[in-house]
CSV table of C-alpha atoms and ligand atoms in Angstrom, one decimal:
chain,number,residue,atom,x,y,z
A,1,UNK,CA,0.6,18.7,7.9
A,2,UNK,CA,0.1,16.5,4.8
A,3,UNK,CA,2.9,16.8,2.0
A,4,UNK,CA,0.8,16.7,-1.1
A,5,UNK,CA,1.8,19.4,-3.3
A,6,UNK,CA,5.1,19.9,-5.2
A,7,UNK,CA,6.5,21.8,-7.7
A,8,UNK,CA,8.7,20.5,-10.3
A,9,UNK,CA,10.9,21.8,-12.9
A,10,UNK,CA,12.4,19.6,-16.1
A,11,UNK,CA,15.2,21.4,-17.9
A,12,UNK,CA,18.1,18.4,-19.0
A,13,UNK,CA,17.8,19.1,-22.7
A,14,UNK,CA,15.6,20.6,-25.1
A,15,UNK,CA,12.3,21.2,-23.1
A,16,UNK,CA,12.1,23.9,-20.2
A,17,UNK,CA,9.3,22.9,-18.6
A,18,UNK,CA,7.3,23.4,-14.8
A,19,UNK,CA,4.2,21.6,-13.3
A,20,UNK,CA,2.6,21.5,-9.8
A,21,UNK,CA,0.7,18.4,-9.1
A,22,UNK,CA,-1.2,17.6,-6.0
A,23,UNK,CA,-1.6,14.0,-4.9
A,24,UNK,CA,-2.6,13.0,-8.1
A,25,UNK,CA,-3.9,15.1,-10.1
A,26,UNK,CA,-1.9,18.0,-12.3
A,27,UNK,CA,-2.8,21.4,-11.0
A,28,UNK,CA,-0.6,23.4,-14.0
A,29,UNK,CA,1.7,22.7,-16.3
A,30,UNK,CA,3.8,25.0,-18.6
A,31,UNK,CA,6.5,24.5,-21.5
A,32,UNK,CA,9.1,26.6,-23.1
A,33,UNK,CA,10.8,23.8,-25.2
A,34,UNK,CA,14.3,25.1,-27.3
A,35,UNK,CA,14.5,25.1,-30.7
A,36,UNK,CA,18.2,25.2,-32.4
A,37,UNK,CA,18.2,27.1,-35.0
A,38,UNK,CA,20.4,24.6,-37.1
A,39,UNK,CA,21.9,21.1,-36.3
A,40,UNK,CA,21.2,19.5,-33.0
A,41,UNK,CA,21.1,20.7,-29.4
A,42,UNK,CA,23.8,23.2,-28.2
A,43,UNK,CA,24.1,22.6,-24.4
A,44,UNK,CA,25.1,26.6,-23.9
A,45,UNK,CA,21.9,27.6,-26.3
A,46,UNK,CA,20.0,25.8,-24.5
A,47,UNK,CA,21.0,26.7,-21.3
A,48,UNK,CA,20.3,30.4,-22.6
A,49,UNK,CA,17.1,30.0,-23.7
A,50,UNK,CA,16.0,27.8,-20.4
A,51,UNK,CA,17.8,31.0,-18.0
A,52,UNK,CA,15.6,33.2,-20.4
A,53,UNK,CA,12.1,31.5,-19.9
A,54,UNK,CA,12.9,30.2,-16.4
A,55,UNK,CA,10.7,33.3,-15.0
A,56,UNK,CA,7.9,32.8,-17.6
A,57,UNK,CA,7.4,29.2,-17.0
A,58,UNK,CA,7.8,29.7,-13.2
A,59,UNK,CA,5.5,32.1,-12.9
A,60,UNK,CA,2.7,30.6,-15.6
A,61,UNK,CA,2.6,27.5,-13.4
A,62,UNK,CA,1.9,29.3,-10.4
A,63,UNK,CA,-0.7,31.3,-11.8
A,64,UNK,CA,-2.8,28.2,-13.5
A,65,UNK,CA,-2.3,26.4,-10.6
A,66,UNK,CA,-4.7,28.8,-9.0
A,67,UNK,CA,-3.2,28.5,-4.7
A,68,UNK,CA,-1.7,29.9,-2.6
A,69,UNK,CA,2.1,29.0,-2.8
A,70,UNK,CA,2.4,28.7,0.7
A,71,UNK,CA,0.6,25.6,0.5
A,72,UNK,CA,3.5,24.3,-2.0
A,73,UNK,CA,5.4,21.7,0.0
A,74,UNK,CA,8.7,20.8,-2.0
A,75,UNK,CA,10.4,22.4,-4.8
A,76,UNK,CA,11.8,19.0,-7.0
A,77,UNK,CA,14.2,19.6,-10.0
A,78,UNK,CA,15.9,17.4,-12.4
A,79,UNK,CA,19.4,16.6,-11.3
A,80,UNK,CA,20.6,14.8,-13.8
A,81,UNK,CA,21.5,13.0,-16.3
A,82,UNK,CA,21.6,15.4,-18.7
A,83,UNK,CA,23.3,18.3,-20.5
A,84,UNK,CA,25.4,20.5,-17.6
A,85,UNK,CA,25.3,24.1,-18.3
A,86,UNK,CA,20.9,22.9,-18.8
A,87,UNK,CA,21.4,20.9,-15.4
A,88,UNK,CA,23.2,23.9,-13.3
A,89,UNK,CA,20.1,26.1,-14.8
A,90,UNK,CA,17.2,24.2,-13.8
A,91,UNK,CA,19.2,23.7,-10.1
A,92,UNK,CA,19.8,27.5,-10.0
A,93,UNK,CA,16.0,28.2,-9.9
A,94,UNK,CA,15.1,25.3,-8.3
A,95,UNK,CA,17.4,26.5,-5.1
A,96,UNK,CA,16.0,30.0,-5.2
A,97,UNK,CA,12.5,29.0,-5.0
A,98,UNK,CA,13.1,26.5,-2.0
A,99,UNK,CA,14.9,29.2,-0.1
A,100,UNK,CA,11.5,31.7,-1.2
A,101,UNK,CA,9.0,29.4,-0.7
A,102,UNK,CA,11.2,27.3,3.0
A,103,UNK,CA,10.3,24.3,1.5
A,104,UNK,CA,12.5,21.3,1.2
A,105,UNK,CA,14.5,21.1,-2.2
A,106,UNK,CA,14.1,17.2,-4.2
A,107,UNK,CA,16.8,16.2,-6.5
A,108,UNK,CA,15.0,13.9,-9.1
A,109,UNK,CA,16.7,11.2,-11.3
A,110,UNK,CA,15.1,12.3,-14.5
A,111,UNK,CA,15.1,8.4,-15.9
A,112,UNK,CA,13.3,7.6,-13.0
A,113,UNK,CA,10.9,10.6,-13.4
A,114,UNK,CA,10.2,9.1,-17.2
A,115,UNK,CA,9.3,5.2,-15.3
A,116,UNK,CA,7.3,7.1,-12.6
A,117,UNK,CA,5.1,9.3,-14.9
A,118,UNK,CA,4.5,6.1,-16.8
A,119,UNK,CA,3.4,3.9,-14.0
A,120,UNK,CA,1.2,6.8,-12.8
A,121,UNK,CA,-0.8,7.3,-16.2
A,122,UNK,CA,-1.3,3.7,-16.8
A,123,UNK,CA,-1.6,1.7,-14.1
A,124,UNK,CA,1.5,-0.4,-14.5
A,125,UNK,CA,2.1,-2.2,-11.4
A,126,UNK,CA,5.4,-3.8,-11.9
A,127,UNK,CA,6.5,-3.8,-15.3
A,128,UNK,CA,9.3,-4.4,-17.3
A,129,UNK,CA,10.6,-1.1,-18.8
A,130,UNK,CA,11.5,0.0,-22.0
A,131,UNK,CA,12.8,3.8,-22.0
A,132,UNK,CA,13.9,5.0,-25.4
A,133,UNK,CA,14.9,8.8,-25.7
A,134,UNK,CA,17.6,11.5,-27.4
A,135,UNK,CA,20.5,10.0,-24.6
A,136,UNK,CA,19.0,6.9,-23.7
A,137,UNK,CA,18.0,3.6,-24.5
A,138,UNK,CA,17.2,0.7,-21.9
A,139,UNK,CA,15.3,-2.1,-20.7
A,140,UNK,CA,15.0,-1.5,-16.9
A,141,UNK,CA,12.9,-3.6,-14.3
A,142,UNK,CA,12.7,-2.3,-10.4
A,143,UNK,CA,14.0,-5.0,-8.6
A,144,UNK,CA,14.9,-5.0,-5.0
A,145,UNK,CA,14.3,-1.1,-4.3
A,146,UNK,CA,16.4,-0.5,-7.4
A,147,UNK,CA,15.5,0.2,-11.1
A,148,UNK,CA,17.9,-2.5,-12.6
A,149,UNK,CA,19.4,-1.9,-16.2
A,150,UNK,CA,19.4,-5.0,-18.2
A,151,UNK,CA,20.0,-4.3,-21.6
A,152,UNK,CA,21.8,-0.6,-22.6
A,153,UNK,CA,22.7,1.0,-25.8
A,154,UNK,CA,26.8,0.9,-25.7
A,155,UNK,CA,27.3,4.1,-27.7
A,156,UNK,CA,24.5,6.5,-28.4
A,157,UNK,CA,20.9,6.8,-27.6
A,158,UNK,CA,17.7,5.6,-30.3
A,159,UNK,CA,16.9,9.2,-30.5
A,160,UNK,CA,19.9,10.7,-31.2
A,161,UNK,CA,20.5,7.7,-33.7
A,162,UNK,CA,17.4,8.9,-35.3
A,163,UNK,CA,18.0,13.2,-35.0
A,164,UNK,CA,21.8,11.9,-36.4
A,165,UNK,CA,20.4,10.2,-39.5
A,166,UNK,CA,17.9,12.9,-40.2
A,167,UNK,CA,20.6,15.9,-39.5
A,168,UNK,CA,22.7,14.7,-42.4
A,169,UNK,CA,19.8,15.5,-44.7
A,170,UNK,CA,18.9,19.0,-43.3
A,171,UNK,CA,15.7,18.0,-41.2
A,172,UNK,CA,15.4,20.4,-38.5
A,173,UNK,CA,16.0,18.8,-34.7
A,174,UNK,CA,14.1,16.2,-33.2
A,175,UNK,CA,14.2,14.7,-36.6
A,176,UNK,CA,12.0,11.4,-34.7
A,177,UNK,CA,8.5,12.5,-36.0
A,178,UNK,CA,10.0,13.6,-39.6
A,179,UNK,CA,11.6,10.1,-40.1
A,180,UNK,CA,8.6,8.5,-38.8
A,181,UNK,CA,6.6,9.9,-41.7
A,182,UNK,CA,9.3,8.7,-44.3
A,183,UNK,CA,8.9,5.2,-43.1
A,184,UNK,CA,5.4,5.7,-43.5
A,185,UNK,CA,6.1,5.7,-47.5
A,186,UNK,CA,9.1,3.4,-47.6
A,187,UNK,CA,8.4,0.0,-48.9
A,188,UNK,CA,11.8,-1.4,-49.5
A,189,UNK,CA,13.8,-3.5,-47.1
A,190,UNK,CA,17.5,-2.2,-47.2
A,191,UNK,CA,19.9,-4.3,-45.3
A,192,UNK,CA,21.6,-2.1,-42.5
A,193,UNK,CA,24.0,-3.1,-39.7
A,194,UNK,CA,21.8,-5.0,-36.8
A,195,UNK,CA,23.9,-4.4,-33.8
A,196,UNK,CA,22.9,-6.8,-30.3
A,197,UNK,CA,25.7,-7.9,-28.5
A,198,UNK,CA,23.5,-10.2,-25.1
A,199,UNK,CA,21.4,-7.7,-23.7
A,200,UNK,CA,23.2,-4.7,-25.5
A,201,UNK,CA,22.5,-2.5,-28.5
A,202,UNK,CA,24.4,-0.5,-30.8
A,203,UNK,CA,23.2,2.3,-33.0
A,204,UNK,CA,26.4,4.7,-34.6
A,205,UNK,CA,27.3,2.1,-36.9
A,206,UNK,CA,23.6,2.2,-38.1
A,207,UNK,CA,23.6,5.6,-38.6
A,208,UNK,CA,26.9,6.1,-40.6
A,209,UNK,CA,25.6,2.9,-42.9
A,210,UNK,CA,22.3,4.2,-43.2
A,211,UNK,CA,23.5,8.0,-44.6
A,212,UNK,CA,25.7,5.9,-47.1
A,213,UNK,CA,22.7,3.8,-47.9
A,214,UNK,CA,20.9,7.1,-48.9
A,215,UNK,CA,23.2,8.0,-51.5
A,216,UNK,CA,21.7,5.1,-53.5
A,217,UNK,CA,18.1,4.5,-52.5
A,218,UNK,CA,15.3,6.4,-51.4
A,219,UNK,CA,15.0,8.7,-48.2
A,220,UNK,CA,11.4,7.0,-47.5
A,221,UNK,CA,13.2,3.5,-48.4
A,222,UNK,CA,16.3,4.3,-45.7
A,223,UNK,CA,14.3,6.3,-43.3
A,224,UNK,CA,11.7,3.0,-43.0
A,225,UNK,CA,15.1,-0.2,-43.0
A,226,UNK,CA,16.6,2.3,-40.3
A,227,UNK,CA,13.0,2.1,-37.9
A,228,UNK,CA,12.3,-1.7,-38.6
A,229,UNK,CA,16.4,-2.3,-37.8
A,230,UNK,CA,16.7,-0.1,-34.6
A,231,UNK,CA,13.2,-1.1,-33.6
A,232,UNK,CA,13.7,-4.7,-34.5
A,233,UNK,CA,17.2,-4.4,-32.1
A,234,UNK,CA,15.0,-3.6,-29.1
A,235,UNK,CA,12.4,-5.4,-29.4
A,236,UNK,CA,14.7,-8.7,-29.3
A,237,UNK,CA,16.2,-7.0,-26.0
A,238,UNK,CA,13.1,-6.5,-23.9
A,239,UNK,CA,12.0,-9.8,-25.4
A,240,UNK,CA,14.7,-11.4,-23.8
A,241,UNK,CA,14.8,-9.2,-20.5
A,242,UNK,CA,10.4,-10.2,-19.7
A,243,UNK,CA,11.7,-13.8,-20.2
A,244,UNK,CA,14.6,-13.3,-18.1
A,245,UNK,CA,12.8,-11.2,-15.2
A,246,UNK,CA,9.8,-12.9,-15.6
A,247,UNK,CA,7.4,-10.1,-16.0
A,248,UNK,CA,3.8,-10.0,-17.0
A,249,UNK,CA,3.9,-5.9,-17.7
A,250,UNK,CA,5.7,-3.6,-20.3
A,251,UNK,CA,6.0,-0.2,-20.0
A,252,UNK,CA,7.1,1.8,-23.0
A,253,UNK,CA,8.6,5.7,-22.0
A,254,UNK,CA,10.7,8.4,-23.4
A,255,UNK,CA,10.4,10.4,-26.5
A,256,UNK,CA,11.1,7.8,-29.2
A,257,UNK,CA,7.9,5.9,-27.3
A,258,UNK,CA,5.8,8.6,-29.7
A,259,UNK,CA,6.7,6.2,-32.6
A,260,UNK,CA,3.6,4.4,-34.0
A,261,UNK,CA,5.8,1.6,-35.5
A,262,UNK,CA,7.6,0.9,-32.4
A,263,UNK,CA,5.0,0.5,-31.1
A,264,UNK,CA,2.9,-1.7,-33.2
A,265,UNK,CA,5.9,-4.2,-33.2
A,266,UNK,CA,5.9,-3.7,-29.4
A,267,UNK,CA,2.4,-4.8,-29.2
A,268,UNK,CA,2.7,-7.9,-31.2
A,269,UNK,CA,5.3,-9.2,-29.5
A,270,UNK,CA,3.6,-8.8,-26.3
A,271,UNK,CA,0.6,-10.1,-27.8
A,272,UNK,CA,2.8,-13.2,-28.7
A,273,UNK,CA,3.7,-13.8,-25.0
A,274,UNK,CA,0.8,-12.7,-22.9
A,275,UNK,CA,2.3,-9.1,-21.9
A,276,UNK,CA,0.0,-6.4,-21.0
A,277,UNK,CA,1.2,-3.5,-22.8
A,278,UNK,CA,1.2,0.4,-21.2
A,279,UNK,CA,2.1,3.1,-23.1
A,280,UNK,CA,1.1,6.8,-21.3
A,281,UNK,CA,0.1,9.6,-23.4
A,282,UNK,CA,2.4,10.8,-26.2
A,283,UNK,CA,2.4,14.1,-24.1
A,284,UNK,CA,3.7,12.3,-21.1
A,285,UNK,CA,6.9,10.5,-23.1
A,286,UNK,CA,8.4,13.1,-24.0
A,287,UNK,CA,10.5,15.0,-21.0
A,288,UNK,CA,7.9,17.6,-19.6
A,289,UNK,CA,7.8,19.1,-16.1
A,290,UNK,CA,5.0,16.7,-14.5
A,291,UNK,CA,7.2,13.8,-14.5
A,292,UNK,CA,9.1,15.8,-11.9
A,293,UNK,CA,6.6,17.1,-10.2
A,294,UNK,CA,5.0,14.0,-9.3
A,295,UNK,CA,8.2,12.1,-8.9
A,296,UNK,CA,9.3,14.9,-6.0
A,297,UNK,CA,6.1,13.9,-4.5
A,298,UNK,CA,6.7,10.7,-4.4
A,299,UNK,CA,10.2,11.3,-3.0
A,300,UNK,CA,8.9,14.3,-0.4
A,301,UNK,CA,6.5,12.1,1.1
A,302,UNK,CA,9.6,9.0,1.6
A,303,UNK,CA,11.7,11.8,3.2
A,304,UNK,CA,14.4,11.8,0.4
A,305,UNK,CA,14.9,15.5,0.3
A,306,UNK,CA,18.2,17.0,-0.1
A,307,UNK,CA,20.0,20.1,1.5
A,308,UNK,CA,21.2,22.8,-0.4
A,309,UNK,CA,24.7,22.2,-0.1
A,310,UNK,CA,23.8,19.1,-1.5
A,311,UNK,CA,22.5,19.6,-4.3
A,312,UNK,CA,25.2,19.9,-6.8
A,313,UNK,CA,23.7,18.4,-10.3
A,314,UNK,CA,24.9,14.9,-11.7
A,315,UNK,CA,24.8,14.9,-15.3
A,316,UNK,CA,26.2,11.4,-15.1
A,317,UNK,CA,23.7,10.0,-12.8
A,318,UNK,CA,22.2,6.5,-13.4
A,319,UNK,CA,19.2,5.7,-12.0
A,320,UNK,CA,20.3,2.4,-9.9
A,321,UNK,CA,22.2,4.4,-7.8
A,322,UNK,CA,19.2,5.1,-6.3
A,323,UNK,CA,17.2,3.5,-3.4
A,324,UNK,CA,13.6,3.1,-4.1
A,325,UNK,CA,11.8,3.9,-1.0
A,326,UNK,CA,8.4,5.1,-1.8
B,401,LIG,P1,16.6,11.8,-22.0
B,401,LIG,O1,17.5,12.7,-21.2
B,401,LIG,O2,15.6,11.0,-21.3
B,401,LIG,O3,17.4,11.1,-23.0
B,401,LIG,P2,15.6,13.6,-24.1
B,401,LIG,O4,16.2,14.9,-23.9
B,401,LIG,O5,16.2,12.8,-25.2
B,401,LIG,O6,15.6,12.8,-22.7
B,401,LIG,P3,12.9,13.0,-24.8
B,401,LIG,O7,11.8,14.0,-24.9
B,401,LIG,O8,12.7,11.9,-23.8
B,401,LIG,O9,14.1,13.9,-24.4
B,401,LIG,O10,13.2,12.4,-26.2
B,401,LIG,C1,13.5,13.1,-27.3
B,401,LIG,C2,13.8,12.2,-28.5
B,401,LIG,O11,12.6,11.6,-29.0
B,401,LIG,C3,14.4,12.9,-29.7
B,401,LIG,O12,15.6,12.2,-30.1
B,401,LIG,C4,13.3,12.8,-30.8
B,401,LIG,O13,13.8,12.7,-32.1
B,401,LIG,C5,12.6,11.5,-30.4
B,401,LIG,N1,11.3,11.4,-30.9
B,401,LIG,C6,10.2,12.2,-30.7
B,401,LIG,N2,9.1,11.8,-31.4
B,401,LIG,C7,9.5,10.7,-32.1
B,401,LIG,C8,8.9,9.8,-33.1
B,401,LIG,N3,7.6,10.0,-33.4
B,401,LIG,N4,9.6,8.8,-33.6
B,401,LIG,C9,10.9,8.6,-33.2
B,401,LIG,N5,11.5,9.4,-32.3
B,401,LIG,C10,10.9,10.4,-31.8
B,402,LIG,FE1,14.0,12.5,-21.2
């Protein structure tokens, strides 16, 4: 029997979120993403809120998807890395429906999941990756079965630089988009802290200098130095990684890949040194439950399908610890 159609499920942070793809096209998709009420993500809250939704999003995705779910072949979840109680969640339902359905159960890196979707919707062959999100920020090429990391933030994520920044002035969480449209009005350089240590980046010390910058200057003034001095950081970085790997592609994912300013400086620079440029859908940057879906697919059809007992989640889990084999 051919293994063509899996279910996935996406659940590490702030989106709940379920899609059933076939080969390649997306037979349903279906979001419940969490809102906090105030300040940032609460790992419990959103845990709660994904438990509540689980059997709405569930069962809206097998509805849309209009088959039997018989002909379902794998369940695939997000494993990790991400926020535990949200992890344990996601792997909960995920376990239940393999044992309903007595299909095999896929444990999917959710990093991997954000590359994946992206080489999918573009047409990337072999690029050089640039995955910018809430937790994570690096420059990642697959080499030798294995996504490679080349250059890492050392403390906190782009994202949550950005929701950090924006939290200490009452914007509501994801405060990316809201900042965004600051920039848009800033015209004013401020100096900030511009953190790059070899192939490394650094963003609390931007953030704490940036809210003290705010006390003096404009929000639109900050809110742009802060994009054109984080942006500017990893730009250098995957600069010096497609010199350094020698690659001719780049491949933007993760939610921070929304930003129109990252990637206009993105584009010139690969302009500058005869890089194609892929960026996916906005839609498809952002974590969402087709990345999964697809990625399962992939990892059904090269037998890497875990057992039950197995399948413990890993909210530490970095994506070269795994074995490329599709
Ligand atoms: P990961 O586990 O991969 O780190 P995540 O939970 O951070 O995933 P994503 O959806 O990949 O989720 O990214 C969310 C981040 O993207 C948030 O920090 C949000 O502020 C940021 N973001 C969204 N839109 C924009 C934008 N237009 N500009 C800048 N940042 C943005
Ligand atoms: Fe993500």
């Amino acid at each position: 029997m051919n293994k063509n159609i899996v279910l996935g499920i996406e659940g590490t942070a702030w989106n709940l979120s379920a899609a059933i793809v076939e080969k390649d096209k997306i037979l349903s998709e279906y979001s419940q993403p969490y809102k906090p009420v105030e300040g940032g993500i609460h790992p419990r809250d959103a845990a709660q809120s994904h438990a509540a939704n689980m059997k709405k999003v569930i069962s809206t995705v097998l509805d849309k998807a209009n088959i039997d779910p018989k002909n379902i072949n794998g369940v695939a979840f997000s494993i990790g890395p991400g926020m535990g109680p949200c992890l344990r969640t996601v792997a909960t339902a995920a376990r239940a429906l393999s044992l309903l359905l007595n299909v095999p159960l896929i444990g999917v890196n959710h990093c991997i999941a954000h590359i994946e979707i992206g080489k999918w919707l573009t047409g990337a062959k072999n690029p050089l990756i640039l995955y910018v999100s809430g937790a994570n920020s690096q420059v990642i090429a697959l080499r030798n079965r294995r996504y490679n990391i080349y250059g890492e933030t050392l403390d906190i994520g782009v994202g949550n630089a950005i929701d950090k920044f924006s939290r200490a002035f009452d914007i509501k969480h994801p405060g990316g988009p809201k900042i965004e449209e600051l920039a848009k009005k800033g015209k004013k350089y401020i100096k900030l802290p511009y953190v790059v240590k070899g192939m490394d980046f650094s963003f609390s010390g931007l953030v704490t200098a940036a809210i003290n910058a705010a006390t003096k200057e404009s929000l639109d003034d900050v809110s742009f130095s802060f994009q054109e001095n984080a942006f500017s950081m990893l730009v250098e970085v995957t600069e010096r990684s497609l010199a350094y790997t020698d690659r001719d592609e780049l491949l933007l994912t993760g939610g921070v890949g929304a930003n129109s300013r990252l990637r206009e400086m993105l584009k010139i620079m690969c302009e500058d040194r005869d890089v194609r440029f892929f960026v996916p859908d906005k839609k498809y940057m952002g974590d969402n439950g087709v990345m999964i879906a697809y990625t399962g697919l992939l990892m059904l059809k090269s037998g890497m399908t875990i057992k039950l007992e197995d399948s413990t989640v890993r909210p530490n889990f970095r994506q070269d610890e795994v074995v490329v084999r599709w």
